[in-house]
Amino acid sequence: MSEAVREVPKKQRPQFRNIHVTELSNYRMTMASIVSILHRISGFLIFASLPLILYMFQQSLLSEDTFKYFAGIASHPLVKLIILALCWAYFHHFAAGVRHLFMDVHFALDKESSRQSAVAVLAISLFLTVVTALKLFGVF
């Protein structure tokens, strides 16, 4: 290397580092990041509960007595809350998946459109969950 190249001061480059658990309270998450994290959580809930749901469905089809048994279990308020959480997981995962499909075809990629679509995903999933809760708990 020549003398002139060696003498040129190097620019300070920005440092990008991972966020430590203790720094999470200082980090301001955007709506898109919240939707992304909830998309992962809802996907895990669906994946983890699927074997149990399929087993219970299979057992409920064996006879009328086992159907009544599982219908009795499903009528318990705590079980209804679990069912409601799984319904939210499905609604959110579906809506966020549709959002990602739109983003895959390069639609709504700018900052404001991304924020609006993230808010729409949250609003749609929560609205559908509330409607499901009203139906599940016998309001209509």
GROMACS .gro file of N, CA and C in nm:
model
  420
    1MET      N    1   0.083  -0.118   0.000
    1MET     CA    2   0.000   0.000   0.000
    1MET      C    3   0.088   0.124   0.000
    2SER      N    4   0.035   0.227  -0.059
    2SER     CA    5   0.111   0.352  -0.064
    2SER      C    6   0.095   0.427   0.067
    3GLU      N    7   0.181   0.525   0.084
    3GLU     CA    8   0.179   0.608   0.205
    3GLU      C    9   0.050   0.687   0.216
    4ALA      N   10  -0.003   0.734   0.104
    4ALA     CA   11  -0.123   0.817   0.106
    4ALA      C   12  -0.244   0.737   0.154
    5VAL      N   13  -0.251   0.611   0.117
    5VAL     CA   14  -0.364   0.527   0.157
    5VAL      C   15  -0.357   0.496   0.305
    6ARG      N   16  -0.240   0.476   0.356
    6ARG     CA   17  -0.225   0.443   0.497
    6ARG      C   18  -0.260   0.561   0.588
    7GLU      N   19  -0.237   0.682   0.540
    7GLU     CA   20  -0.257   0.800   0.623
    7GLU      C   21  -0.402   0.848   0.626
    8VAL      N   22  -0.487   0.798   0.537
    8VAL     CA   23  -0.627   0.841   0.535
    8VAL      C   24  -0.698   0.779   0.656
    9PRO      N   25  -0.756   0.865   0.740
    9PRO     CA   26  -0.825   0.811   0.858
    9PRO      C   27  -0.950   0.731   0.817
   10LYS      N   28  -0.972   0.624   0.884
   10LYS     CA   29  -1.088   0.541   0.854
   10LYS      C   30  -1.212   0.600   0.921
   11LYS      N   31  -1.323   0.591   0.847
   11LYS     CA   32  -1.449   0.639   0.903
   11LYS      C   33  -1.498   0.542   1.009
   12GLN      N   34  -1.561   0.598   1.108
   12GLN     CA   35  -1.623   0.513   1.211
   12GLN      C   36  -1.750   0.453   1.154
   13ARG      N   37  -1.755   0.325   1.148
   13ARG     CA   38  -1.875   0.257   1.098
   13ARG      C   39  -1.970   0.234   1.213
   14PRO      N   40  -2.101   0.237   1.184
   14PRO     CA   41  -2.197   0.211   1.291
   14PRO      C   42  -2.185   0.066   1.339
   15GLN      N   43  -2.209   0.048   1.466
   15GLN     CA   44  -2.202  -0.086   1.523
   15GLN      C   45  -2.344  -0.141   1.538
   16PHE      N   46  -2.363  -0.258   1.486
   16PHE     CA   47  -2.490  -0.327   1.502
   16PHE      C   48  -2.466  -0.447   1.592
   17ARG      N   49  -2.538  -0.453   1.700
   17ARG     CA   50  -2.518  -0.563   1.792
   17ARG      C   51  -2.654  -0.622   1.829
   18ASN      N   52  -2.649  -0.741   1.880
   18ASN     CA   53  -2.773  -0.805   1.923
   18ASN      C   54  -2.825  -0.738   2.049
   19ILE      N   55  -2.955  -0.744   2.064
   19ILE     CA   56  -3.017  -0.686   2.182
   19ILE      C   57  -3.016  -0.791   2.293
   20HIS      N   58  -2.966  -0.752   2.407
   20HIS     CA   59  -2.964  -0.843   2.521
   20HIS      C   60  -3.099  -0.837   2.592
   21VAL      N   61  -3.132  -0.941   2.665
   21VAL     CA   62  -3.261  -0.949   2.734
   21VAL      C   63  -3.282  -0.831   2.827
   22THR      N   64  -3.177  -0.784   2.889
   22THR     CA   65  -3.190  -0.672   2.983
   22THR      C   66  -3.219  -0.540   2.912
   23GLU      N   67  -3.198  -0.533   2.782
   23GLU     CA   68  -3.221  -0.410   2.706
   23GLU      C   69  -3.358  -0.406   2.639
   24LEU      N   70  -3.438  -0.510   2.655
   24LEU     CA   71  -3.567  -0.517   2.586
   24LEU      C   72  -3.661  -0.405   2.628
   25SER      N   73  -3.654  -0.363   2.754
   25SER     CA   74  -3.744  -0.256   2.799
   25SER      C   75  -3.710  -0.122   2.735
   26ASN      N   76  -3.586  -0.104   2.691
   26ASN     CA   77  -3.545   0.021   2.627
   26ASN      C   78  -3.570   0.022   2.477
   27TYR      N   79  -3.598  -0.094   2.420
   27TYR     CA   80  -3.613  -0.106   2.276
   27TYR      C   81  -3.758  -0.079   2.237
   28ARG      N   82  -3.779   0.012   2.143
   28ARG     CA   83  -3.913   0.047   2.097
   28ARG      C   84  -3.946  -0.036   1.974
   29MET      N   85  -4.041  -0.127   1.992
   29MET     CA   86  -4.077  -0.215   1.882
   29MET      C   87  -4.185  -0.150   1.796
   30THR      N   88  -4.175  -0.170   1.666
   30THR     CA   89  -4.275  -0.117   1.574
   30THR      C   90  -4.392  -0.214   1.567
   31MET      N   91  -4.502  -0.170   1.507
   31MET     CA   92  -4.619  -0.256   1.491
   31MET      C   93  -4.585  -0.379   1.407
   32ALA      N   94  -4.503  -0.360   1.305
   32ALA     CA   95  -4.466  -0.473   1.220
   32ALA      C   96  -4.389  -0.578   1.298
   33SER      N   97  -4.302  -0.534   1.389
   33SER     CA   98  -4.227  -0.631   1.469
   33SER      C   99  -4.316  -0.703   1.568
   34ILE      N  100  -4.413  -0.633   1.623
   34ILE     CA  101  -4.508  -0.697   1.715
   34ILE      C  102  -4.590  -0.802   1.641
   35VAL      N  103  -4.638  -0.766   1.521
   35VAL     CA  104  -4.715  -0.862   1.441
   35VAL      C  105  -4.628  -0.982   1.404
   36SER      N  106  -4.502  -0.958   1.373
   36SER     CA  107  -4.411  -1.066   1.337
   36SER      C  108  -4.390  -1.162   1.454
   37ILE      N  109  -4.367  -1.109   1.572
   37ILE     CA  110  -4.348  -1.193   1.690
   37ILE      C  111  -4.476  -1.270   1.722
   38LEU      N  112  -4.591  -1.203   1.714
   38LEU     CA  113  -4.718  -1.271   1.740
   38LEU      C  114  -4.747  -1.376   1.634
   39HIS      N  115  -4.701  -1.354   1.511
   39HIS     CA  116  -4.718  -1.453   1.404
   39HIS      C  117  -4.641  -1.581   1.440
   40ARG      N  118  -4.522  -1.565   1.493
   40ARG     CA  119  -4.442  -1.681   1.534
   40ARG      C  120  -4.506  -1.752   1.653
   41ILE      N  121  -4.554  -1.675   1.750
   41ILE     CA  122  -4.618  -1.735   1.869
   41ILE      C  123  -4.744  -1.809   1.829
   42SER      N  124  -4.825  -1.748   1.743
   42SER     CA  125  -4.950  -1.813   1.701
   42SER      C  126  -4.922  -1.938   1.620
   43GLY      N  127  -4.820  -1.935   1.538
   43GLY     CA  128  -4.783  -2.054   1.463
   43GLY      C  129  -4.739  -2.167   1.554
   44PHE      N  130  -4.664  -2.134   1.658
   44PHE     CA  131  -4.622  -2.236   1.754
   44PHE      C  132  -4.743  -2.292   1.829
   45LEU      N  133  -4.835  -2.207   1.871
   45LEU     CA  134  -4.955  -2.255   1.941
   45LEU      C  135  -5.035  -2.351   1.854
   46ILE      N  136  -5.051  -2.316   1.730
   46ILE     CA  137  -5.126  -2.402   1.638
   46ILE      C  138  -5.052  -2.535   1.620
   47PHE      N  139  -4.922  -2.527   1.597
   47PHE     CA  140  -4.843  -2.648   1.574
   47PHE      C  141  -4.841  -2.738   1.696
   48ALA      N  142  -4.823  -2.679   1.814
   48ALA     CA  143  -4.812  -2.758   1.937
   48ALA      C  144  -4.945  -2.821   1.978
   49SER      N  145  -5.055  -2.754   1.949
   49SER     CA  146  -5.186  -2.805   1.992
   49SER      C  147  -5.250  -2.898   1.890
   50LEU      N  148  -5.201  -2.902   1.770
   50LEU     CA  149  -5.264  -2.983   1.666
   50LEU      C  150  -5.272  -3.132   1.700
   51PRO      N  151  -5.168  -3.196   1.753
   51PRO     CA  152  -5.183  -3.339   1.787
   51PRO      C  153  -5.294  -3.365   1.889
   52LEU      N  154  -5.303  -3.279   1.991
   52LEU     CA  155  -5.407  -3.296   2.092
   52LEU      C  156  -5.546  -3.275   2.032
   53ILE      N  157  -5.561  -3.175   1.949
   53ILE     CA  158  -5.690  -3.148   1.887
   53ILE      C  159  -5.731  -3.263   1.797
   54LEU      N  160  -5.638  -3.314   1.718
   54LEU     CA  161  -5.670  -3.426   1.630
   54LEU      C  162  -5.704  -3.552   1.709
   55TYR      N  163  -5.632  -3.575   1.819
   55TYR     CA  164  -5.663  -3.691   1.903
   55TYR      C  165  -5.804  -3.680   1.962
   56MET      N  166  -5.835  -3.561   2.016
   56MET     CA  167  -5.968  -3.542   2.074
   56MET      C  168  -6.076  -3.554   1.968
   57PHE      N  169  -6.051  -3.505   1.849
   57PHE     CA  170  -6.148  -3.517   1.741
   57PHE      C  171  -6.169  -3.663   1.703
   58GLN      N  172  -6.061  -3.739   1.694
   58GLN     CA  173  -6.071  -3.881   1.661
   58GLN      C  174  -6.150  -3.955   1.769
   59GLN      N  175  -6.121  -3.926   1.895
   59GLN     CA  176  -6.191  -3.994   2.003
   59GLN      C  177  -6.339  -3.956   2.008
   60SER      N  178  -6.370  -3.832   1.975
   60SER     CA  179  -6.510  -3.789   1.978
   60SER      C  180  -6.593  -3.853   1.869
   61LEU      N  181  -6.529  -3.903   1.764
   61LEU     CA  182  -6.600  -3.968   1.654
   61LEU      C  183  -6.626  -4.117   1.679
   62LEU      N  184  -6.567  -4.173   1.786
   62LEU     CA  185  -6.581  -4.316   1.810
   62LEU      C  186  -6.723  -4.356   1.847
   63SER      N  187  -6.785  -4.280   1.936
   63SER     CA  188  -6.921  -4.313   1.977
   63SER      C  189  -6.991  -4.188   2.027
   64GLU      N  190  -7.119  -4.202   2.051
   64GLU     CA  191  -7.197  -4.089   2.101
   64GLU      C  192  -7.156  -4.053   2.243
   65ASP      N  193  -7.119  -4.156   2.321
   65ASP     CA  194  -7.077  -4.131   2.459
   65ASP      C  195  -6.948  -4.051   2.466
   66THR      N  196  -6.850  -4.086   2.383
   66THR     CA  197  -6.725  -4.011   2.385
   66THR      C  198  -6.746  -3.868   2.333
   67PHE      N  199  -6.839  -3.852   2.238
   67PHE     CA  200  -6.870  -3.717   2.192
   67PHE      C  201  -6.928  -3.634   2.306
   68LYS      N  202  -7.022  -3.692   2.381
   68LYS     CA  203  -7.081  -3.619   2.495
   68LYS      C  204  -6.976  -3.590   2.601
   69TYR      N  205  -6.882  -3.683   2.620
   69TYR     CA  206  -6.775  -3.662   2.716
   69TYR      C  207  -6.690  -3.541   2.677
   70PHE      N  208  -6.648  -3.535   2.553
   70PHE     CA  209  -6.566  -3.423   2.508
   70PHE      C  210  -6.647  -3.293   2.498
   71ALA      N  211  -6.776  -3.304   2.468
   71ALA     CA  212  -6.862  -3.185   2.468
   71ALA      C  213  -6.873  -3.129   2.610
   72GLY      N  214  -6.877  -3.218   2.709
   72GLY     CA  215  -6.879  -3.173   2.848
   72GLY      C  216  -6.750  -3.104   2.887
   73ILE      N  217  -6.638  -3.159   2.840
   73ILE     CA  218  -6.509  -3.094   2.868
   73ILE      C  219  -6.504  -2.957   2.802
   74ALA      N  220  -6.553  -2.948   2.680
   74ALA     CA  221  -6.547  -2.821   2.606
   74ALA      C  222  -6.641  -2.716   2.663
   75SER      N  223  -6.736  -2.755   2.745
   75SER     CA  224  -6.828  -2.657   2.803
   75SER      C  225  -6.772  -2.590   2.928
   76HIS      N  226  -6.659  -2.637   2.978
   76HIS     CA  227  -6.597  -2.577   3.096
   76HIS      C  228  -6.539  -2.440   3.058
   77PRO      N  229  -6.557  -2.338   3.144
   77PRO     CA  230  -6.509  -2.202   3.110
   77PRO      C  231  -6.359  -2.191   3.083
   78LEU      N  232  -6.278  -2.266   3.157
   78LEU     CA  233  -6.133  -2.260   3.134
   78LEU      C  234  -6.098  -2.320   2.998
   79VAL      N  235  -6.164  -2.427   2.961
   79VAL     CA  236  -6.141  -2.489   2.830
   79VAL      C  237  -6.187  -2.394   2.720
   80LYS      N  238  -6.296  -2.322   2.745
   80LYS     CA  239  -6.343  -2.224   2.646
   80LYS      C  240  -6.239  -2.114   2.625
   81LEU      N  241  -6.171  -2.074   2.731
   81LEU     CA  242  -6.065  -1.973   2.717
   81LEU      C  243  -5.948  -2.028   2.635
   82ILE      N  244  -5.915  -2.154   2.656
   82ILE     CA  245  -5.809  -2.217   2.577
   82ILE      C  246  -5.851  -2.224   2.430
   83ILE      N  247  -5.976  -2.262   2.406
   83ILE     CA  248  -6.027  -2.267   2.269
   83ILE      C  249  -6.023  -2.128   2.208
   84LEU      N  250  -6.059  -2.027   2.286
   84LEU     CA  251  -6.056  -1.890   2.236
   84LEU      C  252  -5.914  -1.847   2.202
   85ALA      N  253  -5.816  -1.885   2.284
   85ALA     CA  254  -5.675  -1.853   2.255
   85ALA      C  255  -5.631  -1.920   2.126
   86LEU      N  256  -5.673  -2.044   2.105
   86LEU     CA  257  -5.638  -2.112   1.980
   86LEU      C  258  -5.708  -2.050   1.860
   87CYS      N  259  -5.830  -2.002   1.880
   87CYS     CA  260  -5.900  -1.931   1.771
   87CYS      C  261  -5.827  -1.802   1.737
   88TRP      N  262  -5.782  -1.728   1.842
   88TRP     CA  263  -5.704  -1.607   1.815
   88TRP      C  264  -5.578  -1.643   1.738
   89ALA      N  265  -5.510  -1.750   1.779
   89ALA     CA  266  -5.386  -1.791   1.711
   89ALA      C  267  -5.413  -1.817   1.564
   90TYR      N  268  -5.522  -1.886   1.535
   90TYR     CA  269  -5.555  -1.914   1.394
   90TYR      C  270  -5.587  -1.786   1.319
   91PHE      N  271  -5.671  -1.701   1.375
   91PHE     CA  272  -5.709  -1.576   1.307
   91PHE      C  273  -5.587  -1.488   1.282
   92HIS      N  274  -5.502  -1.474   1.385
   92HIS     CA  275  -5.385  -1.388   1.369
   92HIS      C  276  -5.287  -1.448   1.268
   93HIS      N  277  -5.264  -1.577   1.278
   93HIS     CA  278  -5.169  -1.641   1.187
   93HIS      C  279  -5.218  -1.632   1.043
   94PHE      N  280  -5.346  -1.648   1.023
   94PHE     CA  281  -5.403  -1.639   0.888
   94PHE      C  282  -5.390  -1.497   0.833
   95ALA      N  283  -5.431  -1.397   0.913
   95ALA     CA  284  -5.426  -1.258   0.868
   95ALA      C  285  -5.281  -1.213   0.843
   96ALA      N  286  -5.191  -1.250   0.932
   96ALA     CA  287  -5.050  -1.214   0.913
   96ALA      C  288  -4.991  -1.286   0.791
   97GLY      N  289  -5.035  -1.408   0.767
   97GLY     CA  290  -4.990  -1.482   0.649
   97GLY      C  291  -5.034  -1.415   0.521
   98VAL      N  292  -5.158  -1.366   0.518
   98VAL     CA  293  -5.207  -1.292   0.401
   98VAL      C  294  -5.125  -1.165   0.382
   99ARG      N  295  -5.094  -1.097   0.494
   99ARG     CA  296  -5.010  -0.976   0.487
   99ARG      C  297  -4.874  -1.009   0.426
  100HIS      N  298  -4.815  -1.121   0.467
  100HIS     CA  299  -4.685  -1.160   0.412
  100HIS      C  300  -4.696  -1.196   0.265
  101LEU      N  301  -4.806  -1.255   0.224
  101LEU     CA  302  -4.824  -1.286   0.082
  101LEU      C  303  -4.828  -1.157  -0.001
  102PHE      N  304  -4.897  -1.055   0.049
  102PHE     CA  305  -4.898  -0.926  -0.021
  102PHE      C  306  -4.758  -0.867  -0.026
  103MET      N  307  -4.683  -0.879   0.082
  103MET     CA  308  -4.547  -0.826   0.083
  103MET      C  309  -4.456  -0.905  -0.011
  104ASP      N  310  -4.483  -1.033  -0.030
  104ASP     CA  311  -4.402  -1.114  -0.122
  104ASP      C  312  -4.416  -1.069  -0.267
  105VAL      N  313  -4.530  -1.010  -0.301
  105VAL     CA  314  -4.549  -0.959  -0.437
  105VAL      C  315  -4.520  -0.809  -0.443
  106HIS      N  316  -4.442  -0.760  -0.343
  106HIS     CA  317  -4.394  -0.622  -0.337
  106HIS      C  318  -4.508  -0.521  -0.330
  107PHE      N  319  -4.607  -0.551  -0.249
  107PHE     CA  320  -4.718  -0.461  -0.226
  107PHE      C  321  -4.710  -0.414  -0.081
  108ALA      N  322  -4.721  -0.284  -0.060
  108ALA     CA  323  -4.722  -0.222   0.073
  108ALA      C  324  -4.591  -0.249   0.148
  109LEU      N  325  -4.480  -0.218   0.086
  109LEU     CA  326  -4.351  -0.239   0.150
  109LEU      C  327  -4.295  -0.113   0.217
  110ASP      N  328  -4.350   0.003   0.185
  110ASP     CA  329  -4.296   0.124   0.246
  110ASP      C  330  -4.337   0.131   0.393
  111LYS      N  331  -4.276   0.220   0.465
  111LYS     CA  332  -4.289   0.225   0.610
  111LYS      C  333  -4.434   0.247   0.655
  112GLU      N  334  -4.502   0.342   0.597
  112GLU     CA  335  -4.639   0.372   0.639
  112GLU      C  336  -4.736   0.260   0.602
  113SER      N  337  -4.723   0.205   0.483
  113SER     CA  338  -4.811   0.094   0.443
  113SER      C  339  -4.787  -0.029   0.528
  114SER      N  340  -4.662  -0.051   0.564
  114SER     CA  341  -4.630  -0.165   0.650
  114SER      C  342  -4.694  -0.148   0.788
  115ARG      N  343  -4.688  -0.027   0.841
  115ARG     CA  344  -4.750   0.000   0.971
  115ARG      C  345  -4.901  -0.018   0.963
  116GLN      N  346  -4.962   0.033   0.856
  116GLN     CA  347  -5.106   0.022   0.841
  116GLN      C  348  -5.150  -0.124   0.825
  117SER      N  349  -5.075  -0.202   0.750
  117SER     CA  350  -5.112  -0.342   0.733
  117SER      C  351  -5.093  -0.420   0.863
  118ALA      N  352  -4.993  -0.383   0.943
  118ALA     CA  353  -4.974  -0.448   1.073
  118ALA      C  354  -5.089  -0.415   1.167
  119VAL      N  355  -5.132  -0.289   1.167
  119VAL     CA  356  -5.247  -0.251   1.250
  119VAL      C  357  -5.373  -0.323   1.201
  120ALA      N  358  -5.387  -0.336   1.070
  120ALA     CA  359  -5.503  -0.407   1.015
  120ALA      C  360  -5.504  -0.553   1.058
  121VAL      N  361  -5.388  -0.617   1.059
  121VAL     CA  362  -5.380  -0.757   1.102
  121VAL      C  363  -5.423  -0.769   1.248
  122LEU      N  364  -5.373  -0.680   1.333
  122LEU     CA  365  -5.412  -0.684   1.474
  122LEU      C  366  -5.561  -0.658   1.491
  123ALA      N  367  -5.614  -0.560   1.419
  123ALA     CA  368  -5.755  -0.526   1.431
  123ALA      C  369  -5.844  -0.640   1.383
  124ILE      N  370  -5.810  -0.699   1.270
  124ILE     CA  371  -5.890  -0.809   1.215
  124ILE      C  372  -5.889  -0.929   1.308
  125SER      N  373  -5.770  -0.967   1.356
  125SER     CA  374  -5.762  -1.085   1.442
  125SER      C  375  -5.834  -1.062   1.575
  126LEU      N  376  -5.822  -0.943   1.631
  126LEU     CA  377  -5.892  -0.916   1.757
  126LEU      C  378  -6.042  -0.907   1.737
  127PHE      N  379  -6.087  -0.849   1.626
  127PHE     CA  380  -6.230  -0.842   1.599
  127PHE      C  381  -6.289  -0.981   1.585
  128LEU      N  382  -6.224  -1.066   1.506
  128LEU     CA  383  -6.274  -1.202   1.488
  128LEU      C  384  -6.270  -1.282   1.618
  129THR      N  385  -6.171  -1.255   1.702
  129THR     CA  386  -6.163  -1.322   1.831
  129THR      C  387  -6.276  -1.278   1.923
  130VAL      N  388  -6.309  -1.150   1.922
  130VAL     CA  389  -6.420  -1.101   2.004
  130VAL      C  390  -6.552  -1.161   1.957
  131VAL      N  391  -6.573  -1.166   1.827
  131VAL     CA  392  -6.696  -1.227   1.773
  131VAL      C  393  -6.702  -1.374   1.812
  132THR      N  394  -6.592  -1.444   1.804
  132THR     CA  395  -6.587  -1.584   1.844
  132THR      C  396  -6.614  -1.600   1.993
  133ALA      N  397  -6.559  -1.510   2.075
  133ALA     CA  398  -6.582  -1.516   2.220
  133ALA      C  399  -6.728  -1.495   2.252
  134LEU      N  400  -6.792  -1.401   2.183
  134LEU     CA  401  -6.934  -1.378   2.207
  134LEU      C  402  -7.017  -1.502   2.172
  135LYS      N  403  -6.982  -1.567   2.064
  135LYS     CA  404  -7.052  -1.690   2.024
  135LYS      C  405  -7.019  -1.805   2.119
  136LEU      N  406  -6.893  -1.818   2.158
  136LEU     CA  407  -6.848  -1.927   2.243
  136LEU      C  408  -6.909  -1.920   2.383
  137PHE      N  409  -6.925  -1.801   2.435
  137PHE     CA  410  -6.979  -1.785   2.569
  137PHE      C  411  -7.129  -1.759   2.570
  138GLY      N  412  -7.195  -1.779   2.455
  138GLY     CA  413  -7.339  -1.780   2.449
  138GLY      C  414  -7.410  -1.647   2.447
  139VAL      N  415  -7.344  -1.541   2.403
  139VAL     CA  416  -7.411  -1.411   2.396
  139VAL      C  417  -7.512  -1.411   2.280
  140PHE      N  418  -7.479  -1.475   2.171
  140PHE     CA  419  -7.574  -1.491   2.060
  140PHE      C  420  -7.562  -1.629   2.001
   0.00000   0.00000   0.00000
